[in-house]
Amino acid sequence: MVFVFATFIFQKVENVHSVQRNVERYDFTKFVRNDGKKVESRSELQEMFGKYRWPAYQDLWVSVASAIVIFSVQSIFEKVLYKAVYECMKDKEDSPVKHDRAGKAITHLAKSIYFLVSTIAGTVVLQKSSFVPNMLKLPGLKYESNSGQQNMLHNYPIVPYSENLRLVFLSTMGYHVMKTAEQLFLDVKRNDFLEMMLHHVVTLVLYSSSYLINQVEIGILVVYCHDWADIFGHFVKYAVETNFEIL
């Protein structure tokens, strides 16, 4: 059922693609050139559409590559630090339960560090964007006078976002590709397997459809807000398993 839902969504994405790229359906007077002047003819708008870097399905290979990199780094991290984390567990005696808890703890620590890195990357690209919401602007940084959430989806569907923002968005999607693969092939099948698969598949559908229909600006803000919370959520799950009482 989950995959039927995903197929249905991607059929809708295809429909949006065909509609988005049909210049005839747009009022060219509502579009603005890079120099800030209004588009003066439909042929000029057609030229802008032709030069635009449209999102494509093959771009999603960036997410697959990112998933492989994240999985490799996570595996190395867990193997290198396992012994140190094991020594910090609350359980004093060596036992299978202690090993299991140490494994869960270091996984949560790895997740916390990943979300910290992804949040830093998101902060960098958002602060350089023209649509960063006022509430997310950092004190002390200089912004363009007209920057803010009012620029979101400017010139839609030919939205002018940076390649760095595209790369960060697709790379963070790679983490969820990895978690889906882990859930299918590596993790022990628990009672909540179907619920977790639904969670992962819906996340990937939202990520990919957001990218493919050029709603990346909204998508990356949603991801950014979620990643902030996950830094602390996973760190707390790691800390409660350790003997660091101050935490």
PDB file of C-alpha atoms in Angstrom:
ATOM      1  CA  MET A   1       0.000   0.000   0.000  1.00  0.00           C
ATOM      2  CA  VAL A   2       2.871   2.344   0.836  1.00  0.00           C
ATOM      3  CA  PHE A   3       4.466   1.831  -2.562  1.00  0.00           C
ATOM      4  CA  VAL A   4       1.125   2.298  -4.329  1.00  0.00           C
ATOM      5  CA  PHE A   5       0.872   5.653  -2.554  1.00  0.00           C
ATOM      6  CA  ALA A   6       4.407   6.565  -3.648  1.00  0.00           C
ATOM      7  CA  THR A   7       3.619   5.618  -7.260  1.00  0.00           C
ATOM      8  CA  PHE A   8       0.478   7.756  -7.175  1.00  0.00           C
ATOM      9  CA  ILE A   9       2.456  10.752  -5.889  1.00  0.00           C
ATOM     10  CA  PHE A  10       5.103  10.449  -8.611  1.00  0.00           C
ATOM     11  CA  GLN A  11       2.393  10.284 -11.278  1.00  0.00           C
ATOM     12  CA  LYS A  12       1.142  13.592  -9.915  1.00  0.00           C
ATOM     13  CA  VAL A  13       4.703  14.941 -10.036  1.00  0.00           C
ATOM     14  CA  GLU A  14       4.907  14.024 -13.721  1.00  0.00           C
ATOM     15  CA  ASN A  15       1.681  15.925 -14.344  1.00  0.00           C
ATOM     16  CA  VAL A  16       3.082  18.970 -12.551  1.00  0.00           C
ATOM     17  CA  HIS A  17       6.262  18.743 -14.651  1.00  0.00           C
ATOM     18  CA  SER A  18       4.354  18.921 -17.915  1.00  0.00           C
ATOM     19  CA  VAL A  19       2.222  21.820 -16.686  1.00  0.00           C
ATOM     20  CA  GLN A  20       5.146  23.768 -15.161  1.00  0.00           C
ATOM     21  CA  ARG A  21       7.148  23.833 -18.375  1.00  0.00           C
ATOM     22  CA  ASN A  22       4.275  24.975 -20.577  1.00  0.00           C
ATOM     23  CA  VAL A  23       5.111  28.653 -21.032  1.00  0.00           C
ATOM     24  CA  GLU A  24       1.738  29.363 -22.620  1.00  0.00           C
ATOM     25  CA  ARG A  25      -0.099  28.987 -19.314  1.00  0.00           C
ATOM     26  CA  TYR A  26       1.830  31.823 -17.626  1.00  0.00           C
ATOM     27  CA  ASP A  27       1.354  35.571 -17.681  1.00  0.00           C
ATOM     28  CA  PHE A  28       4.831  36.728 -18.723  1.00  0.00           C
ATOM     29  CA  THR A  29       4.267  40.201 -17.208  1.00  0.00           C
ATOM     30  CA  LYS A  30       4.490  38.667 -13.708  1.00  0.00           C
ATOM     31  CA  PHE A  31       8.039  37.395 -14.235  1.00  0.00           C
ATOM     32  CA  VAL A  32      11.230  39.298 -13.487  1.00  0.00           C
ATOM     33  CA  ARG A  33      14.641  38.993 -15.149  1.00  0.00           C
ATOM     34  CA  ASN A  34      17.884  38.587 -13.207  1.00  0.00           C
ATOM     35  CA  ASP A  35      18.553  42.319 -13.538  1.00  0.00           C
ATOM     36  CA  GLY A  36      15.293  43.103 -11.747  1.00  0.00           C
ATOM     37  CA  LYS A  37      13.393  44.285 -14.832  1.00  0.00           C
ATOM     38  CA  LYS A  38      10.096  42.751 -15.882  1.00  0.00           C
ATOM     39  CA  VAL A  39       9.924  40.260 -18.736  1.00  0.00           C
ATOM     40  CA  GLU A  40       8.619  42.044 -21.816  1.00  0.00           C
ATOM     41  CA  SER A  41       7.464  39.206 -24.059  1.00  0.00           C
ATOM     42  CA  ARG A  42       6.487  35.572 -24.109  1.00  0.00           C
ATOM     43  CA  SER A  43       9.502  34.727 -26.265  1.00  0.00           C
ATOM     44  CA  GLU A  44      11.760  36.217 -23.579  1.00  0.00           C
ATOM     45  CA  LEU A  45      10.032  34.072 -20.957  1.00  0.00           C
ATOM     46  CA  GLN A  46      10.467  31.051 -23.247  1.00  0.00           C
ATOM     47  CA  GLU A  47      14.195  31.783 -23.365  1.00  0.00           C
ATOM     48  CA  MET A  48      14.344  31.990 -19.551  1.00  0.00           C
ATOM     49  CA  PHE A  49      12.547  28.648 -19.303  1.00  0.00           C
ATOM     50  CA  GLY A  50      15.002  27.133 -21.772  1.00  0.00           C
ATOM     51  CA  LYS A  51      18.065  28.304 -19.822  1.00  0.00           C
ATOM     52  CA  TYR A  52      16.703  27.354 -16.416  1.00  0.00           C
ATOM     53  CA  ARG A  53      18.338  24.460 -14.570  1.00  0.00           C
ATOM     54  CA  TRP A  54      15.225  22.303 -14.059  1.00  0.00           C
ATOM     55  CA  PRO A  55      15.272  19.553 -11.401  1.00  0.00           C
ATOM     56  CA  ALA A  56      15.523  16.073 -12.891  1.00  0.00           C
ATOM     57  CA  TYR A  57      15.105  12.497 -11.690  1.00  0.00           C
ATOM     58  CA  GLN A  58      18.796  11.763 -12.288  1.00  0.00           C
ATOM     59  CA  ASP A  59      19.667  14.417  -9.693  1.00  0.00           C
ATOM     60  CA  LEU A  60      18.380  12.007  -7.057  1.00  0.00           C
ATOM     61  CA  TRP A  61      21.553   9.948  -7.567  1.00  0.00           C
ATOM     62  CA  VAL A  62      23.216  12.600  -5.392  1.00  0.00           C
ATOM     63  CA  SER A  63      21.027  11.320  -2.543  1.00  0.00           C
ATOM     64  CA  VAL A  64      22.045   7.719  -3.228  1.00  0.00           C
ATOM     65  CA  ALA A  65      25.733   8.675  -3.203  1.00  0.00           C
ATOM     66  CA  SER A  66      25.175  10.675  -0.022  1.00  0.00           C
ATOM     67  CA  ALA A  67      23.490   7.657   1.598  1.00  0.00           C
ATOM     68  CA  ILE A  68      26.541   5.490   0.864  1.00  0.00           C
ATOM     69  CA  VAL A  69      28.921   8.095   2.285  1.00  0.00           C
ATOM     70  CA  ILE A  70      26.841   8.651   5.438  1.00  0.00           C
ATOM     71  CA  PHE A  71      26.498   4.906   6.024  1.00  0.00           C
ATOM     72  CA  SER A  72      30.258   4.396   5.613  1.00  0.00           C
ATOM     73  CA  VAL A  73      31.169   7.246   7.961  1.00  0.00           C
ATOM     74  CA  GLN A  74      28.589   6.107  10.524  1.00  0.00           C
ATOM     75  CA  SER A  75      29.895   2.524  10.443  1.00  0.00           C
ATOM     76  CA  ILE A  76      33.501   3.661  10.950  1.00  0.00           C
ATOM     77  CA  PHE A  77      32.440   6.053  13.719  1.00  0.00           C
ATOM     78  CA  GLU A  78      30.556   3.331  15.588  1.00  0.00           C
ATOM     79  CA  LYS A  79      33.404   0.821  15.323  1.00  0.00           C
ATOM     80  CA  VAL A  80      36.088   3.288  16.424  1.00  0.00           C
ATOM     81  CA  LEU A  81      34.180   4.681  19.400  1.00  0.00           C
ATOM     82  CA  TYR A  82      32.265   1.587  20.495  1.00  0.00           C
ATOM     83  CA  LYS A  83      34.747   0.600  23.211  1.00  0.00           C
ATOM     84  CA  ALA A  84      34.825   4.118  24.710  1.00  0.00           C
ATOM     85  CA  VAL A  85      31.035   4.340  24.751  1.00  0.00           C
ATOM     86  CA  TYR A  86      30.769   0.814  26.188  1.00  0.00           C
ATOM     87  CA  GLU A  87      32.931   1.860  29.159  1.00  0.00           C
ATOM     88  CA  CYS A  88      30.574   4.761  29.853  1.00  0.00           C
ATOM     89  CA  MET A  89      27.430   2.657  30.166  1.00  0.00           C
ATOM     90  CA  LYS A  90      25.466   2.650  33.417  1.00  0.00           C
ATOM     91  CA  ASP A  91      25.673  -1.143  33.656  1.00  0.00           C
ATOM     92  CA  LYS A  92      28.791  -2.182  35.561  1.00  0.00           C
ATOM     93  CA  GLU A  93      28.890  -5.867  34.646  1.00  0.00           C
ATOM     94  CA  ASP A  94      29.675  -7.190  31.197  1.00  0.00           C
ATOM     95  CA  SER A  95      26.473  -8.602  29.723  1.00  0.00           C
ATOM     96  CA  PRO A  96      24.522  -8.864  26.435  1.00  0.00           C
ATOM     97  CA  VAL A  97      22.193  -6.146  27.734  1.00  0.00           C
ATOM     98  CA  LYS A  98      25.135  -3.772  28.228  1.00  0.00           C
ATOM     99  CA  HIS A  99      26.402  -4.486  24.706  1.00  0.00           C
ATOM    100  CA  ASP A 100      22.925  -3.849  23.296  1.00  0.00           C
ATOM    101  CA  ARG A 101      22.594  -0.559  25.154  1.00  0.00           C
ATOM    102  CA  ALA A 102      26.063   0.532  24.077  1.00  0.00           C
ATOM    103  CA  GLY A 103      25.146  -0.187  20.466  1.00  0.00           C
ATOM    104  CA  LYS A 104      21.970   1.893  20.721  1.00  0.00           C
ATOM    105  CA  ALA A 105      23.777   4.697  22.550  1.00  0.00           C
ATOM    106  CA  ILE A 106      26.529   5.087  19.966  1.00  0.00           C
ATOM    107  CA  THR A 107      23.959   5.014  17.160  1.00  0.00           C
ATOM    108  CA  HIS A 108      22.102   7.893  18.810  1.00  0.00           C
ATOM    109  CA  LEU A 109      25.381   9.769  19.266  1.00  0.00           C
ATOM    110  CA  ALA A 110      26.184   9.305  15.570  1.00  0.00           C
ATOM    111  CA  LYS A 111      22.713  10.580  14.626  1.00  0.00           C
ATOM    112  CA  SER A 112      23.101  13.608  16.872  1.00  0.00           C
ATOM    113  CA  ILE A 113      26.414  14.499  15.224  1.00  0.00           C
ATOM    114  CA  TYR A 114      24.938  13.987  11.741  1.00  0.00           C
ATOM    115  CA  PHE A 115      22.030  16.323  12.496  1.00  0.00           C
ATOM    116  CA  LEU A 116      24.463  18.881  13.920  1.00  0.00           C
ATOM    117  CA  VAL A 117      26.466  18.810  10.669  1.00  0.00           C
ATOM    118  CA  SER A 118      23.333  18.971   8.488  1.00  0.00           C
ATOM    119  CA  THR A 119      21.992  21.892  10.549  1.00  0.00           C
ATOM    120  CA  ILE A 120      25.264  23.798  10.163  1.00  0.00           C
ATOM    121  CA  ALA A 121      25.195  23.182   6.397  1.00  0.00           C
ATOM    122  CA  GLY A 122      21.547  24.260   6.267  1.00  0.00           C
ATOM    123  CA  THR A 123      22.342  27.419   8.231  1.00  0.00           C
ATOM    124  CA  VAL A 124      25.123  28.373   5.811  1.00  0.00           C
ATOM    125  CA  VAL A 125      23.033  27.995   2.644  1.00  0.00           C
ATOM    126  CA  LEU A 126      19.924  29.572   4.175  1.00  0.00           C
ATOM    127  CA  GLN A 127      21.787  32.656   5.406  1.00  0.00           C
ATOM    128  CA  LYS A 128      23.059  33.216   1.862  1.00  0.00           C
ATOM    129  CA  SER A 129      19.621  32.778   0.297  1.00  0.00           C
ATOM    130  CA  SER A 130      17.204  35.558  -0.668  1.00  0.00           C
ATOM    131  CA  PHE A 131      14.260  33.882   1.077  1.00  0.00           C
ATOM    132  CA  VAL A 132      15.643  33.227   4.581  1.00  0.00           C
ATOM    133  CA  PRO A 133      12.767  34.036   6.989  1.00  0.00           C
ATOM    134  CA  ASN A 134      13.334  37.035   9.236  1.00  0.00           C
ATOM    135  CA  MET A 135      13.010  34.859  12.354  1.00  0.00           C
ATOM    136  CA  LEU A 136      15.952  32.710  11.174  1.00  0.00           C
ATOM    137  CA  LYS A 137      18.285  35.586  10.362  1.00  0.00           C
ATOM    138  CA  LEU A 138      21.405  35.632  12.546  1.00  0.00           C
ATOM    139  CA  PRO A 139      22.366  38.812  14.389  1.00  0.00           C
ATOM    140  CA  GLY A 140      25.510  40.483  13.129  1.00  0.00           C
ATOM    141  CA  LEU A 141      25.208  39.251   9.528  1.00  0.00           C
ATOM    142  CA  LYS A 142      24.491  41.590   6.641  1.00  0.00           C
ATOM    143  CA  TYR A 143      21.554  40.733   4.390  1.00  0.00           C
ATOM    144  CA  GLU A 144      20.199  42.209   1.203  1.00  0.00           C
ATOM    145  CA  SER A 145      17.634  44.907   1.970  1.00  0.00           C
ATOM    146  CA  ASN A 146      14.822  42.969   0.288  1.00  0.00           C
ATOM    147  CA  SER A 147      15.702  39.489   1.595  1.00  0.00           C
ATOM    148  CA  GLY A 148      13.059  37.560   3.514  1.00  0.00           C
ATOM    149  CA  GLN A 149      10.276  35.020   3.264  1.00  0.00           C
ATOM    150  CA  GLN A 150       8.387  37.290   0.831  1.00  0.00           C
ATOM    151  CA  ASN A 151      10.859  36.154  -1.853  1.00  0.00           C
ATOM    152  CA  MET A 152       9.936  32.499  -1.448  1.00  0.00           C
ATOM    153  CA  LEU A 153       8.869  30.956  -4.773  1.00  0.00           C
ATOM    154  CA  HIS A 154       9.871  34.160  -6.572  1.00  0.00           C
ATOM    155  CA  ASN A 155       9.393  33.683 -10.339  1.00  0.00           C
ATOM    156  CA  TYR A 156       7.861  30.246  -9.747  1.00  0.00           C
ATOM    157  CA  PRO A 157       8.323  27.746 -11.377  1.00  0.00           C
ATOM    158  CA  ILE A 158      11.791  29.017 -12.394  1.00  0.00           C
ATOM    159  CA  VAL A 159      12.837  29.571  -8.786  1.00  0.00           C
ATOM    160  CA  PRO A 160      16.361  31.057  -8.480  1.00  0.00           C
ATOM    161  CA  TYR A 161      18.021  29.048  -5.703  1.00  0.00           C
ATOM    162  CA  SER A 162      21.736  28.269  -5.493  1.00  0.00           C
ATOM    163  CA  GLU A 163      23.499  25.048  -6.450  1.00  0.00           C
ATOM    164  CA  ASN A 164      24.833  24.791  -2.894  1.00  0.00           C
ATOM    165  CA  LEU A 165      21.273  24.789  -1.578  1.00  0.00           C
ATOM    166  CA  ARG A 166      20.360  22.094  -4.102  1.00  0.00           C
ATOM    167  CA  LEU A 167      23.340  19.993  -3.014  1.00  0.00           C
ATOM    168  CA  VAL A 168      22.568  20.329   0.704  1.00  0.00           C
ATOM    169  CA  PHE A 169      18.925  19.422   0.159  1.00  0.00           C
ATOM    170  CA  LEU A 170      19.699  16.317  -1.914  1.00  0.00           C
ATOM    171  CA  SER A 171      22.528  15.273   0.428  1.00  0.00           C
ATOM    172  CA  THR A 172      20.319  15.414   3.519  1.00  0.00           C
ATOM    173  CA  MET A 173      17.780  13.327   1.640  1.00  0.00           C
ATOM    174  CA  GLY A 174      20.547  10.723   1.414  1.00  0.00           C
ATOM    175  CA  TYR A 175      20.346  10.180   5.168  1.00  0.00           C
ATOM    176  CA  HIS A 176      16.724   9.078   4.832  1.00  0.00           C
ATOM    177  CA  VAL A 177      17.596   6.866   1.847  1.00  0.00           C
ATOM    178  CA  MET A 178      20.151   5.180   4.116  1.00  0.00           C
ATOM    179  CA  LYS A 179      17.657   4.752   6.976  1.00  0.00           C
ATOM    180  CA  THR A 180      15.131   3.190   4.602  1.00  0.00           C
ATOM    181  CA  ALA A 181      17.723   0.715   3.323  1.00  0.00           C
ATOM    182  CA  GLU A 182      18.788  -0.108   6.883  1.00  0.00           C
ATOM    183  CA  GLN A 183      15.172  -0.708   7.871  1.00  0.00           C
ATOM    184  CA  LEU A 184      14.659  -3.064   4.932  1.00  0.00           C
ATOM    185  CA  PHE A 185      17.887  -5.035   4.907  1.00  0.00           C
ATOM    186  CA  LEU A 186      19.899  -4.619   8.130  1.00  0.00           C
ATOM    187  CA  ASP A 187      17.745  -3.842  11.140  1.00  0.00           C
ATOM    188  CA  VAL A 188      16.020  -6.515  13.197  1.00  0.00           C
ATOM    189  CA  LYS A 189      12.349  -6.665  12.215  1.00  0.00           C
ATOM    190  CA  ARG A 190      10.419  -5.344  15.209  1.00  0.00           C
ATOM    191  CA  ASN A 191       6.720  -4.891  15.880  1.00  0.00           C
ATOM    192  CA  ASP A 192       6.807  -1.352  14.505  1.00  0.00           C
ATOM    193  CA  PHE A 193       8.416  -2.357  11.184  1.00  0.00           C
ATOM    194  CA  LEU A 194       5.424  -1.316   9.038  1.00  0.00           C
ATOM    195  CA  GLU A 195       4.999   1.983  10.879  1.00  0.00           C
ATOM    196  CA  MET A 196       8.692   2.828  10.468  1.00  0.00           C
ATOM    197  CA  MET A 197       8.634   1.868   6.785  1.00  0.00           C
ATOM    198  CA  LEU A 198       5.638   4.137   6.288  1.00  0.00           C
ATOM    199  CA  HIS A 199       7.547   6.922   8.029  1.00  0.00           C
ATOM    200  CA  HIS A 200      10.641   6.458   5.842  1.00  0.00           C
ATOM    201  CA  VAL A 201       8.747   6.126   2.552  1.00  0.00           C
ATOM    202  CA  VAL A 202       6.545   9.168   3.226  1.00  0.00           C
ATOM    203  CA  THR A 203       9.680  11.162   4.132  1.00  0.00           C
ATOM    204  CA  LEU A 204      11.351  10.184   0.853  1.00  0.00           C
ATOM    205  CA  VAL A 205       8.202  10.964  -1.138  1.00  0.00           C
ATOM    206  CA  LEU A 206       7.965  14.413   0.455  1.00  0.00           C
ATOM    207  CA  TYR A 207      11.671  15.075  -0.110  1.00  0.00           C
ATOM    208  CA  SER A 208      11.757  13.963  -3.747  1.00  0.00           C
ATOM    209  CA  SER A 209       8.430  15.495  -4.772  1.00  0.00           C
ATOM    210  CA  SER A 210       9.408  18.786  -3.093  1.00  0.00           C
ATOM    211  CA  TYR A 211      12.582  18.782  -5.179  1.00  0.00           C
ATOM    212  CA  LEU A 212      11.043  17.683  -8.462  1.00  0.00           C
ATOM    213  CA  ILE A 213       8.251  20.265  -8.443  1.00  0.00           C
ATOM    214  CA  ASN A 214      10.653  23.066  -7.457  1.00  0.00           C
ATOM    215  CA  GLN A 215       9.408  23.570  -3.918  1.00  0.00           C
ATOM    216  CA  VAL A 216      12.923  23.238  -2.488  1.00  0.00           C
ATOM    217  CA  GLU A 217      12.706  26.521  -0.598  1.00  0.00           C
ATOM    218  CA  ILE A 218       9.785  25.249   1.466  1.00  0.00           C
ATOM    219  CA  GLY A 219      11.294  21.764   1.698  1.00  0.00           C
ATOM    220  CA  ILE A 220      14.644  22.856   3.096  1.00  0.00           C
ATOM    221  CA  LEU A 221      12.974  25.018   5.761  1.00  0.00           C
ATOM    222  CA  VAL A 222      10.906  22.031   6.930  1.00  0.00           C
ATOM    223  CA  VAL A 223      14.028  19.844   7.000  1.00  0.00           C
ATOM    224  CA  TYR A 224      16.008  22.542   8.812  1.00  0.00           C
ATOM    225  CA  CYS A 225      13.452  22.901  11.609  1.00  0.00           C
ATOM    226  CA  HIS A 226      13.246  19.108  12.083  1.00  0.00           C
ATOM    227  CA  ASP A 227      17.026  18.663  12.152  1.00  0.00           C
ATOM    228  CA  TRP A 228      17.425  21.231  14.935  1.00  0.00           C
ATOM    229  CA  ALA A 229      15.204  19.189  17.231  1.00  0.00           C
ATOM    230  CA  ASP A 230      16.874  15.885  16.311  1.00  0.00           C
ATOM    231  CA  ILE A 231      20.295  17.107  17.478  1.00  0.00           C
ATOM    232  CA  PHE A 232      19.121  17.296  21.074  1.00  0.00           C
ATOM    233  CA  GLY A 233      16.628  14.435  20.916  1.00  0.00           C
ATOM    234  CA  HIS A 234      19.239  11.860  19.896  1.00  0.00           C
ATOM    235  CA  PHE A 235      21.899  13.292  22.218  1.00  0.00           C
ATOM    236  CA  VAL A 236      19.551  12.886  25.178  1.00  0.00           C
ATOM    237  CA  LYS A 237      18.844   9.269  24.137  1.00  0.00           C
ATOM    238  CA  TYR A 238      22.604   8.693  24.102  1.00  0.00           C
ATOM    239  CA  ALA A 239      23.216  10.459  27.422  1.00  0.00           C
ATOM    240  CA  VAL A 240      20.562   8.589  29.430  1.00  0.00           C
ATOM    241  CA  GLU A 241      22.374   5.316  28.756  1.00  0.00           C
ATOM    242  CA  THR A 242      25.670   6.598  30.152  1.00  0.00           C
ATOM    243  CA  ASN A 243      26.936   7.190  33.678  1.00  0.00           C
ATOM    244  CA  PHE A 244      27.342  10.936  33.072  1.00  0.00           C
ATOM    245  CA  GLU A 245      24.986  11.965  35.845  1.00  0.00           C
ATOM    246  CA  ILE A 246      25.411  15.672  35.201  1.00  0.00           C
ATOM    247  CA  LEU A 247      23.675  15.150  31.842  1.00  0.00           C
TER     248      LEU A 247
END
